[in-house]
mmCIF file of C-alpha atoms and ligand atoms in Angstrom:
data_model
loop_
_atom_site.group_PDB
_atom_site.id
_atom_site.type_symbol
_atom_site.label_atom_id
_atom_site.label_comp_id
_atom_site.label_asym_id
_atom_site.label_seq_id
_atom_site.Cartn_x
_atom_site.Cartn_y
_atom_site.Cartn_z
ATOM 1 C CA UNK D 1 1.460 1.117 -23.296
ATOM 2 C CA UNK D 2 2.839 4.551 -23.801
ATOM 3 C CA UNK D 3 3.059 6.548 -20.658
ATOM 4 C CA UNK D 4 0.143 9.011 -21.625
ATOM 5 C CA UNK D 5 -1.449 7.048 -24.445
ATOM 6 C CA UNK D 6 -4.931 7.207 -22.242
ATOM 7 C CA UNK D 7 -4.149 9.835 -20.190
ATOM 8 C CA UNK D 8 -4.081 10.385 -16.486
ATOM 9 C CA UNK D 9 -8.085 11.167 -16.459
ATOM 10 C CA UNK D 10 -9.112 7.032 -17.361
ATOM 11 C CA UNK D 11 -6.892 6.147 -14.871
ATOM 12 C CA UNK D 12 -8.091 8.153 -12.410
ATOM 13 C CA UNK D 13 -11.755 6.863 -13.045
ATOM 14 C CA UNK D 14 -10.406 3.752 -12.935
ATOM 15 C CA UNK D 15 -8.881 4.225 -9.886
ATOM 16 C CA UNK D 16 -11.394 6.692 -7.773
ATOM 17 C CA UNK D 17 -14.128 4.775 -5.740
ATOM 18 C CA UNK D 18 -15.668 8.325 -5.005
ATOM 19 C CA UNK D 19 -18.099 8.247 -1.906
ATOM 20 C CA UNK D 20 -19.884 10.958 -0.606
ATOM 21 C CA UNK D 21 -17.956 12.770 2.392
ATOM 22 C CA UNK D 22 -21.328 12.922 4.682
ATOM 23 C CA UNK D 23 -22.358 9.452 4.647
ATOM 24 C CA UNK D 24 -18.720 8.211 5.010
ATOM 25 C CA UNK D 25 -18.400 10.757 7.849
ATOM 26 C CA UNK D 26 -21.747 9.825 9.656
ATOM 27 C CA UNK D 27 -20.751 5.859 9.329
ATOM 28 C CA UNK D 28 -17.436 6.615 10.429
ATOM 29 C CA UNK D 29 -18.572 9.046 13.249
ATOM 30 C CA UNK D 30 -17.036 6.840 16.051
ATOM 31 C CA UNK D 31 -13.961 6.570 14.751
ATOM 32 C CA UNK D 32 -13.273 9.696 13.383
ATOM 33 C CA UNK D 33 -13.898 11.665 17.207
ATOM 34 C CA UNK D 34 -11.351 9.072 18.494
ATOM 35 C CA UNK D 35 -13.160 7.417 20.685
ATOM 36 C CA UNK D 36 -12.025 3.778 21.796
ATOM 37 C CA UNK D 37 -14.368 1.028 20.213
ATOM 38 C CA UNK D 38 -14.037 -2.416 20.247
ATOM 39 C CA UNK D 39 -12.527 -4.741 17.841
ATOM 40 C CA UNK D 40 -15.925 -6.177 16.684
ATOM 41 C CA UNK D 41 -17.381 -2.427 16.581
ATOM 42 C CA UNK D 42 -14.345 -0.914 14.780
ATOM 43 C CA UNK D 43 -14.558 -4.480 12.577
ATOM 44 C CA UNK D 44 -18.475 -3.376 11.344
ATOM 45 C CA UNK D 45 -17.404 0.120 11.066
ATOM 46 C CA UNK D 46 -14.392 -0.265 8.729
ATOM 47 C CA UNK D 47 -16.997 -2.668 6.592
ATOM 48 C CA UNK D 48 -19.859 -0.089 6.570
ATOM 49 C CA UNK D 49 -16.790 2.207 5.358
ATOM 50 C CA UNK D 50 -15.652 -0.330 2.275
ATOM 51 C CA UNK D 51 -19.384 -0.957 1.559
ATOM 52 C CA UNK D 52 -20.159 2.129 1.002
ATOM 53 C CA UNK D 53 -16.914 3.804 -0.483
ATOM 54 C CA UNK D 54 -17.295 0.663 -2.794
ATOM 55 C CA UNK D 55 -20.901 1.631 -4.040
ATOM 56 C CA UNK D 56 -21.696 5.377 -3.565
ATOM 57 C CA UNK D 57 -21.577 6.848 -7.415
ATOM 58 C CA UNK D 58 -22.110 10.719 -6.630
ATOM 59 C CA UNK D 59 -20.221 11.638 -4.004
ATOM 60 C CA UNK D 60 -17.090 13.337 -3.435
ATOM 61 C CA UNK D 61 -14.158 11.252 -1.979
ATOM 62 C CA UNK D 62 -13.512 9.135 0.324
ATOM 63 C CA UNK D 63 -11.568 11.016 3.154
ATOM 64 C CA UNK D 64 -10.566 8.600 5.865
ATOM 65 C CA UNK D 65 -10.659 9.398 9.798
ATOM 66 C CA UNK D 66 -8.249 10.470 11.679
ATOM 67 C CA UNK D 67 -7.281 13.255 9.658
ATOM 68 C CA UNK D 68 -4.335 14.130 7.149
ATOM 69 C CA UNK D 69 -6.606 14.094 4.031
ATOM 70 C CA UNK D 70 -6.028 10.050 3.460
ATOM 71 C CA UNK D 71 -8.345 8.714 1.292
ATOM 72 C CA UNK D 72 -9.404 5.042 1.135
ATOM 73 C CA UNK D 73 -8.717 2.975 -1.875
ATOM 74 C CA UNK D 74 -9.399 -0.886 -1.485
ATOM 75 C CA UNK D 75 -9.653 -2.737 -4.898
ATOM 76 C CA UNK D 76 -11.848 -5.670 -2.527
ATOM 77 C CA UNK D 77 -14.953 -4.472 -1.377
ATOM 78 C CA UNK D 78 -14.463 -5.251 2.709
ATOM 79 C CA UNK D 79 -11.107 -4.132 4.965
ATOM 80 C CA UNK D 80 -9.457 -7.371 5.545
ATOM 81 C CA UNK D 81 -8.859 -8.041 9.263
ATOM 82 C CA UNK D 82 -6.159 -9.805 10.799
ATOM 83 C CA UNK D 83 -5.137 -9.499 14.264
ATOM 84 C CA UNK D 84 -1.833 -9.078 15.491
ATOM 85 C CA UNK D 85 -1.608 -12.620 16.776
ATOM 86 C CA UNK D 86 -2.631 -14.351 13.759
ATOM 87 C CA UNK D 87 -0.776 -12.132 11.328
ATOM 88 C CA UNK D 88 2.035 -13.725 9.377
ATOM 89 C CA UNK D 89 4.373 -12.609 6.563
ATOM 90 C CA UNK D 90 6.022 -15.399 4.138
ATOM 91 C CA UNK D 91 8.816 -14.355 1.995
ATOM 92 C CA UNK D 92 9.893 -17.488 -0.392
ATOM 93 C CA UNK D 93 10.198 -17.500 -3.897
ATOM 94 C CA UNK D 94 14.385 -17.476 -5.033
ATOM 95 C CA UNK D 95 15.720 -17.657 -1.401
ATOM 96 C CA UNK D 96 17.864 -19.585 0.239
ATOM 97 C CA UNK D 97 16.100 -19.322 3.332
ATOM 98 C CA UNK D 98 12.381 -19.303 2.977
ATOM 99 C CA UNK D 99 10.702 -17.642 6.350
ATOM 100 C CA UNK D 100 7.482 -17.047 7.631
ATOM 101 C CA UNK D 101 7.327 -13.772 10.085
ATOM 102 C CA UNK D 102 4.854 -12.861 13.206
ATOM 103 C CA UNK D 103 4.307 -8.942 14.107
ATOM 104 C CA UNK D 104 6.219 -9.358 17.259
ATOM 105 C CA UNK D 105 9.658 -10.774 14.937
ATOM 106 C CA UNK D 106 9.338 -8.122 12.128
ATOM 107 C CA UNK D 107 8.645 -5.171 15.156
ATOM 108 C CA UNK D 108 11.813 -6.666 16.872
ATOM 109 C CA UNK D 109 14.229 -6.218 14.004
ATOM 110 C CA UNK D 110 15.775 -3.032 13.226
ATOM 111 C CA UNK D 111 13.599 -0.274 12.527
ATOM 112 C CA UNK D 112 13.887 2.573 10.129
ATOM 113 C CA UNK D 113 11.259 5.574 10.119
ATOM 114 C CA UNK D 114 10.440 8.414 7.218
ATOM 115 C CA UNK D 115 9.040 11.237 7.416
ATOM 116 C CA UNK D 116 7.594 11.648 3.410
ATOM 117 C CA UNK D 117 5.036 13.315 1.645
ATOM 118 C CA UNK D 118 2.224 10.276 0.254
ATOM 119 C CA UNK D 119 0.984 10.670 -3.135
ATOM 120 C CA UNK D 120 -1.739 8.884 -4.913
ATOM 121 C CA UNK D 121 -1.330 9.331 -9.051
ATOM 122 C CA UNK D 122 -4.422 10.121 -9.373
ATOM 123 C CA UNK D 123 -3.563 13.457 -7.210
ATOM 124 C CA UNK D 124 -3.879 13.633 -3.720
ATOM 125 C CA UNK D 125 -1.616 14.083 -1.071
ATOM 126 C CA UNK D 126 -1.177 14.062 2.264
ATOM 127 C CA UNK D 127 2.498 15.887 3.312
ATOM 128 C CA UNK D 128 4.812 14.865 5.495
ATOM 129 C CA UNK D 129 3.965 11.478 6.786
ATOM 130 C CA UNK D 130 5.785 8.871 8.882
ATOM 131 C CA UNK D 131 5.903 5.521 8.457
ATOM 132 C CA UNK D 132 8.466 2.781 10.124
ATOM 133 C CA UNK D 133 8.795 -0.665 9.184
ATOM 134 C CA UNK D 134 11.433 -2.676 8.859
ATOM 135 C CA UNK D 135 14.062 -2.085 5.613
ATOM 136 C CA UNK D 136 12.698 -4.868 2.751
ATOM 137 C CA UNK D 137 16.444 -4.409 1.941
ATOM 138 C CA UNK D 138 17.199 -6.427 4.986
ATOM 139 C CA UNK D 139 13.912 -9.095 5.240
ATOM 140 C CA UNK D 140 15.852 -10.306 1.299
ATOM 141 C CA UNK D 141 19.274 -10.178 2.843
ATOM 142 C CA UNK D 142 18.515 -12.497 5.921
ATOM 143 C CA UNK D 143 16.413 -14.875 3.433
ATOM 144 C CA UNK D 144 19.785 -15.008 1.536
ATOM 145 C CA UNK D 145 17.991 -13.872 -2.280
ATOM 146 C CA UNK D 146 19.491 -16.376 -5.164
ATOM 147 C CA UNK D 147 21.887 -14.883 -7.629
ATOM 148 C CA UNK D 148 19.348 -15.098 -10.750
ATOM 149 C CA UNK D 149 16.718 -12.988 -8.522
ATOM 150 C CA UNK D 150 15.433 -9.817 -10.332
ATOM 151 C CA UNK D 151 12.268 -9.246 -8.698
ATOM 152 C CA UNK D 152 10.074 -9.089 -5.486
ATOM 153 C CA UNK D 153 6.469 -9.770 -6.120
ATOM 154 C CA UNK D 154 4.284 -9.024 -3.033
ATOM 155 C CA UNK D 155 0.747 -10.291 -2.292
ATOM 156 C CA UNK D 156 -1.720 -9.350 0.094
ATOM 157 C CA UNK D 157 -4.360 -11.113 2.788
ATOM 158 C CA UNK D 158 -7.271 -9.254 0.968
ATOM 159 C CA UNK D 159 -6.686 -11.776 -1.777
ATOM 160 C CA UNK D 160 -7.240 -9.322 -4.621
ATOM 161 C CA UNK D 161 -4.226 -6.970 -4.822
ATOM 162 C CA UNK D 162 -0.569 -7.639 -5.961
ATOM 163 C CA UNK D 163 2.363 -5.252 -6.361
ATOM 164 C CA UNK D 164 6.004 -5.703 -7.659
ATOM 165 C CA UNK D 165 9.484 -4.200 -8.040
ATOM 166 C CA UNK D 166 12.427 -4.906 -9.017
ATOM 167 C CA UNK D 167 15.136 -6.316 -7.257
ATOM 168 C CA UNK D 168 17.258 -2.928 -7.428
ATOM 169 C CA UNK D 169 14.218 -0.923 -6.503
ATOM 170 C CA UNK D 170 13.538 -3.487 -3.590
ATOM 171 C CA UNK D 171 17.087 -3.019 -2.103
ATOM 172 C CA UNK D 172 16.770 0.823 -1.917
ATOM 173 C CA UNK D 173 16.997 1.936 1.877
ATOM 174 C CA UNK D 174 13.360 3.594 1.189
ATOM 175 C CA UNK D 175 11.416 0.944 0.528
ATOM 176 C CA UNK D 176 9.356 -0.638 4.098
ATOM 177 C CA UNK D 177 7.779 -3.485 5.532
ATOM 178 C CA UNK D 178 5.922 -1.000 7.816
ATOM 179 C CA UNK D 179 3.597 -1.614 10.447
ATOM 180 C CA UNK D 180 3.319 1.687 11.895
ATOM 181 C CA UNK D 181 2.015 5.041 10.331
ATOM 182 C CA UNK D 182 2.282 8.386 12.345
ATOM 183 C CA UNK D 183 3.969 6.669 15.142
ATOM 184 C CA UNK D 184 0.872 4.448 15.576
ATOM 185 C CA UNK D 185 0.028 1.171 14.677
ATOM 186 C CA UNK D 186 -1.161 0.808 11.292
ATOM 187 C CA UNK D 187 -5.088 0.953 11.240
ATOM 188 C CA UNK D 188 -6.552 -2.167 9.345
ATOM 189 C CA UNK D 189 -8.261 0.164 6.643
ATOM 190 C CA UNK D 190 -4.644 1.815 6.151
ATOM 191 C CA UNK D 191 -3.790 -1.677 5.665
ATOM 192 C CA UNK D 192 -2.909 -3.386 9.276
ATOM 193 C CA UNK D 193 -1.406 -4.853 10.828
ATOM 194 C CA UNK D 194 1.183 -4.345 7.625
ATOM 195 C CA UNK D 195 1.742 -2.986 4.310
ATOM 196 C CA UNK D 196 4.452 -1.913 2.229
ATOM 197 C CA UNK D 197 5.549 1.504 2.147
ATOM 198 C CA UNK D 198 7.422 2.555 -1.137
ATOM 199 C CA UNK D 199 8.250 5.850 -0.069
ATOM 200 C CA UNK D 200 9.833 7.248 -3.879
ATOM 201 C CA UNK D 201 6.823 5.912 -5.861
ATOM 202 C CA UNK D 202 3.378 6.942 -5.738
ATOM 203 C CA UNK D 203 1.006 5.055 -3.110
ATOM 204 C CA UNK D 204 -0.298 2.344 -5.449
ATOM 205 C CA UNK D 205 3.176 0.663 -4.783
ATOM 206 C CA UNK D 206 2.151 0.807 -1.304
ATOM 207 C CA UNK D 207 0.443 -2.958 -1.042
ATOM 208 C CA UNK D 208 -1.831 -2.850 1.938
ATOM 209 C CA UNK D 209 -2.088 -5.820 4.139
ATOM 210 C CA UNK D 210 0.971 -7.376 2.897
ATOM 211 C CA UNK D 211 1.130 -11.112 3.483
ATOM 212 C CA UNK D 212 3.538 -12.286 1.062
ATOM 213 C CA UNK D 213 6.978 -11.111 -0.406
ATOM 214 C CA UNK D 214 8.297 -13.556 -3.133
ATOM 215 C CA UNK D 215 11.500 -13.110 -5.001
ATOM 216 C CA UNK D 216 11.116 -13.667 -8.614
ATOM 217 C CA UNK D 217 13.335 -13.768 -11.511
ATOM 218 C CA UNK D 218 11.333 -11.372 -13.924
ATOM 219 C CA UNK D 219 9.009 -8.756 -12.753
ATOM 220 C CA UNK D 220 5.380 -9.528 -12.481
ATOM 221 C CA UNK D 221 3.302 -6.556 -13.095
ATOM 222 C CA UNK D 222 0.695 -5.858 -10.296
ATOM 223 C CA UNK D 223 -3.289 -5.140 -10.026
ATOM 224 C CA UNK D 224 -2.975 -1.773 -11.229
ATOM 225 C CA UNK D 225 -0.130 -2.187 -13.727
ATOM 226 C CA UNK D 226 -2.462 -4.498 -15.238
ATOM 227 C CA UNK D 227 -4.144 -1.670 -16.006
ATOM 228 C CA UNK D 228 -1.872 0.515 -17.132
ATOM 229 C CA UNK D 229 0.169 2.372 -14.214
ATOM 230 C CA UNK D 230 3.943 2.070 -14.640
ATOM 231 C CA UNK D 231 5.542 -0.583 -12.933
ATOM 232 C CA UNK D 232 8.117 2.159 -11.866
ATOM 233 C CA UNK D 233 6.000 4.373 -9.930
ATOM 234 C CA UNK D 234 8.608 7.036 -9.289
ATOM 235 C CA UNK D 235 6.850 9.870 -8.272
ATOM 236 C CA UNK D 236 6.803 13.032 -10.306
ATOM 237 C CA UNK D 237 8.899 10.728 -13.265
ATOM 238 C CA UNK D 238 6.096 8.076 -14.553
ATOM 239 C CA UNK D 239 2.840 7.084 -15.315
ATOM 240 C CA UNK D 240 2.687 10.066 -17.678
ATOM 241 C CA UNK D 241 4.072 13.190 -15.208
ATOM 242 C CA UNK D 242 7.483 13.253 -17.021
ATOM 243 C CA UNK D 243 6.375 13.727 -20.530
ATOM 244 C CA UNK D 244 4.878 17.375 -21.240
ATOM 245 C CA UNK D 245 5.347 18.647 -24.211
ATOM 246 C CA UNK D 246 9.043 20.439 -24.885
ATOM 247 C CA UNK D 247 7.876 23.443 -26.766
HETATM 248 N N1 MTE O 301 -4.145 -4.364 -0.890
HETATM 249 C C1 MTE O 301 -4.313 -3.141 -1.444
HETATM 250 N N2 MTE O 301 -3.312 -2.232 -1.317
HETATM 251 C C2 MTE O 301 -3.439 -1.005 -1.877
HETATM 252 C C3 MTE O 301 -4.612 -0.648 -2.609
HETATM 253 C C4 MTE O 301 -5.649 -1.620 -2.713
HETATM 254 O O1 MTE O 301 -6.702 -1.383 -3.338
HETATM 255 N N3 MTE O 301 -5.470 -2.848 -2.111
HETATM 256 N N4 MTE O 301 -4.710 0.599 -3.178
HETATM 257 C C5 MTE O 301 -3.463 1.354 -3.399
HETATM 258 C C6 MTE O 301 -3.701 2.760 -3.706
HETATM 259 S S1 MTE O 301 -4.164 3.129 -5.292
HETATM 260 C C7 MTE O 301 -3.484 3.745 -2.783
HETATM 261 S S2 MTE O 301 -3.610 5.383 -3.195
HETATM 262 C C8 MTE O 301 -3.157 3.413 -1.376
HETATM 263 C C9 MTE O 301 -4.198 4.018 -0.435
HETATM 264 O O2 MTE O 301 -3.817 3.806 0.887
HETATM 265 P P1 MTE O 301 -4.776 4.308 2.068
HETATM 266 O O3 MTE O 301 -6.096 3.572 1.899
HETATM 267 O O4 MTE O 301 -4.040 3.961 3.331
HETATM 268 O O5 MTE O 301 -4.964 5.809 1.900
HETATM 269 O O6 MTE O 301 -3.079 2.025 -1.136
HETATM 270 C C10 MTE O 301 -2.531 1.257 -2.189
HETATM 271 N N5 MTE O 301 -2.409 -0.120 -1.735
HETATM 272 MO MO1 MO O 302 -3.898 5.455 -5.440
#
């Protein structure tokens, strides 16, 4: 479809799983003053949070703790847990070298960090965040990617949400396998233990708990560019915010 055929306002409706602030706030209470909870407590805290940012249809937004204005968007209706220990990341598809990562391998290899602003397209933002990960530039390089690769598809453990790029967007130096988000480990609602992190595109690109990276040779448009977003989701330069009028 056109860029702006439907305009940015359906997708946004699509998109927004609006929640009322004080009833996310009040379930989240725990979390959001900081305080150390166990893994089963922060496990029926992040579901109370999906439940009800999943349901409520009045409210505002759904602001997640810990501050920075993040909201929560999960197209699956609980946070997908997986620890640290049983985490693994596949990358297969046209490689020579098909692999299968823990946390402790891809937190060993060389690490890159950004400092970016994150934007959703449907208009928030949260300025000036890190991330580091590990450059997806150099997971495809030590799988050795076949000559008639042209894409990366990526999947995720919440079994629900897919992403893509192409092979040239894939090799940029900005695009992460990151597993750590303002210097901390990634939280499993900001999609822990990892998720991608395509810094020049808006956040949709962003696949949260990433479990699979497979090299394709045509792109396979994701969840959301099934309905519609650009499968180039340069920020400020797609899914309608290049096009305004000339006159
Ligand atoms: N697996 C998965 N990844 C996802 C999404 C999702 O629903 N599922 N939503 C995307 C969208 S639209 C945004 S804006 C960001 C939100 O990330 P956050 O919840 O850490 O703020 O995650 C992106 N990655
Ligand atoms: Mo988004």
């Amino acid at each position: 479809m056109t860029a702006n055929s439907d305009g940015g306002s359906a997708r946004g409706r699509r998109e927004d799983r609006p929640v009322g602030r004080r009833i996310i706030l009040g379930a989240l209470g725990v979390g959001a003053l900081g305080v150390a909870v166990g893994a089963p407590a922060q496990r029926r805290l992040d579901d109370t949070f999906a439940a009800v940012a999943s349901k409520d249809p009045t409210g505002l937004f759904s602001l997640l703790p810990g501050g920075g204005g993040f909201r929560f968007y999960s197209v699956a209706d609980k946070v997908p847990h997986r620890s640290a220990d049983d985490y693994r990341l596949t990358v297969d598809g046209l490689v020579d070298r098909p692999a299968s990562y823990t946390l402790d391998e891809l937190t060993a290899m060389p690490s890159t960090r950004l400092v970016r602003d994150v934007q959703c397209v449907t208009g928030w933002r949260v300025p000036r965040t890190a991330f580091t990960g590990v450059q997806l530039s150099h997971l495809l390089d030590v799988s050795g990617v076949r000559p008639e690769a042209a894409a990366v598809r990526f999947t995720c453990f919440d079994g629900v949400y897919s992403e893509s790029l192409t092979l040239e967007q894939a090799r940029r130096h900005d695009m992460l396998v990151s597993y750590k988000m303002r210097d901390e480990p990634l939280t499993a609602a900001h999609g822990g233990p990892v998720r991608l992190y395509a810094a020049p595109m808006y956040f949709y690109k962003s696949a949260k708990w990433l479990s699979g990276i497979t090299v394709t040779d045509h792109v396979q448009p994701g969840y959301w560019e099934h309905l519609g977003y650009d499968v180039d989701g340069w920020v400020g330069k797609s899914n309608g915010r290049d096009d305004a009028p000339t006159s």
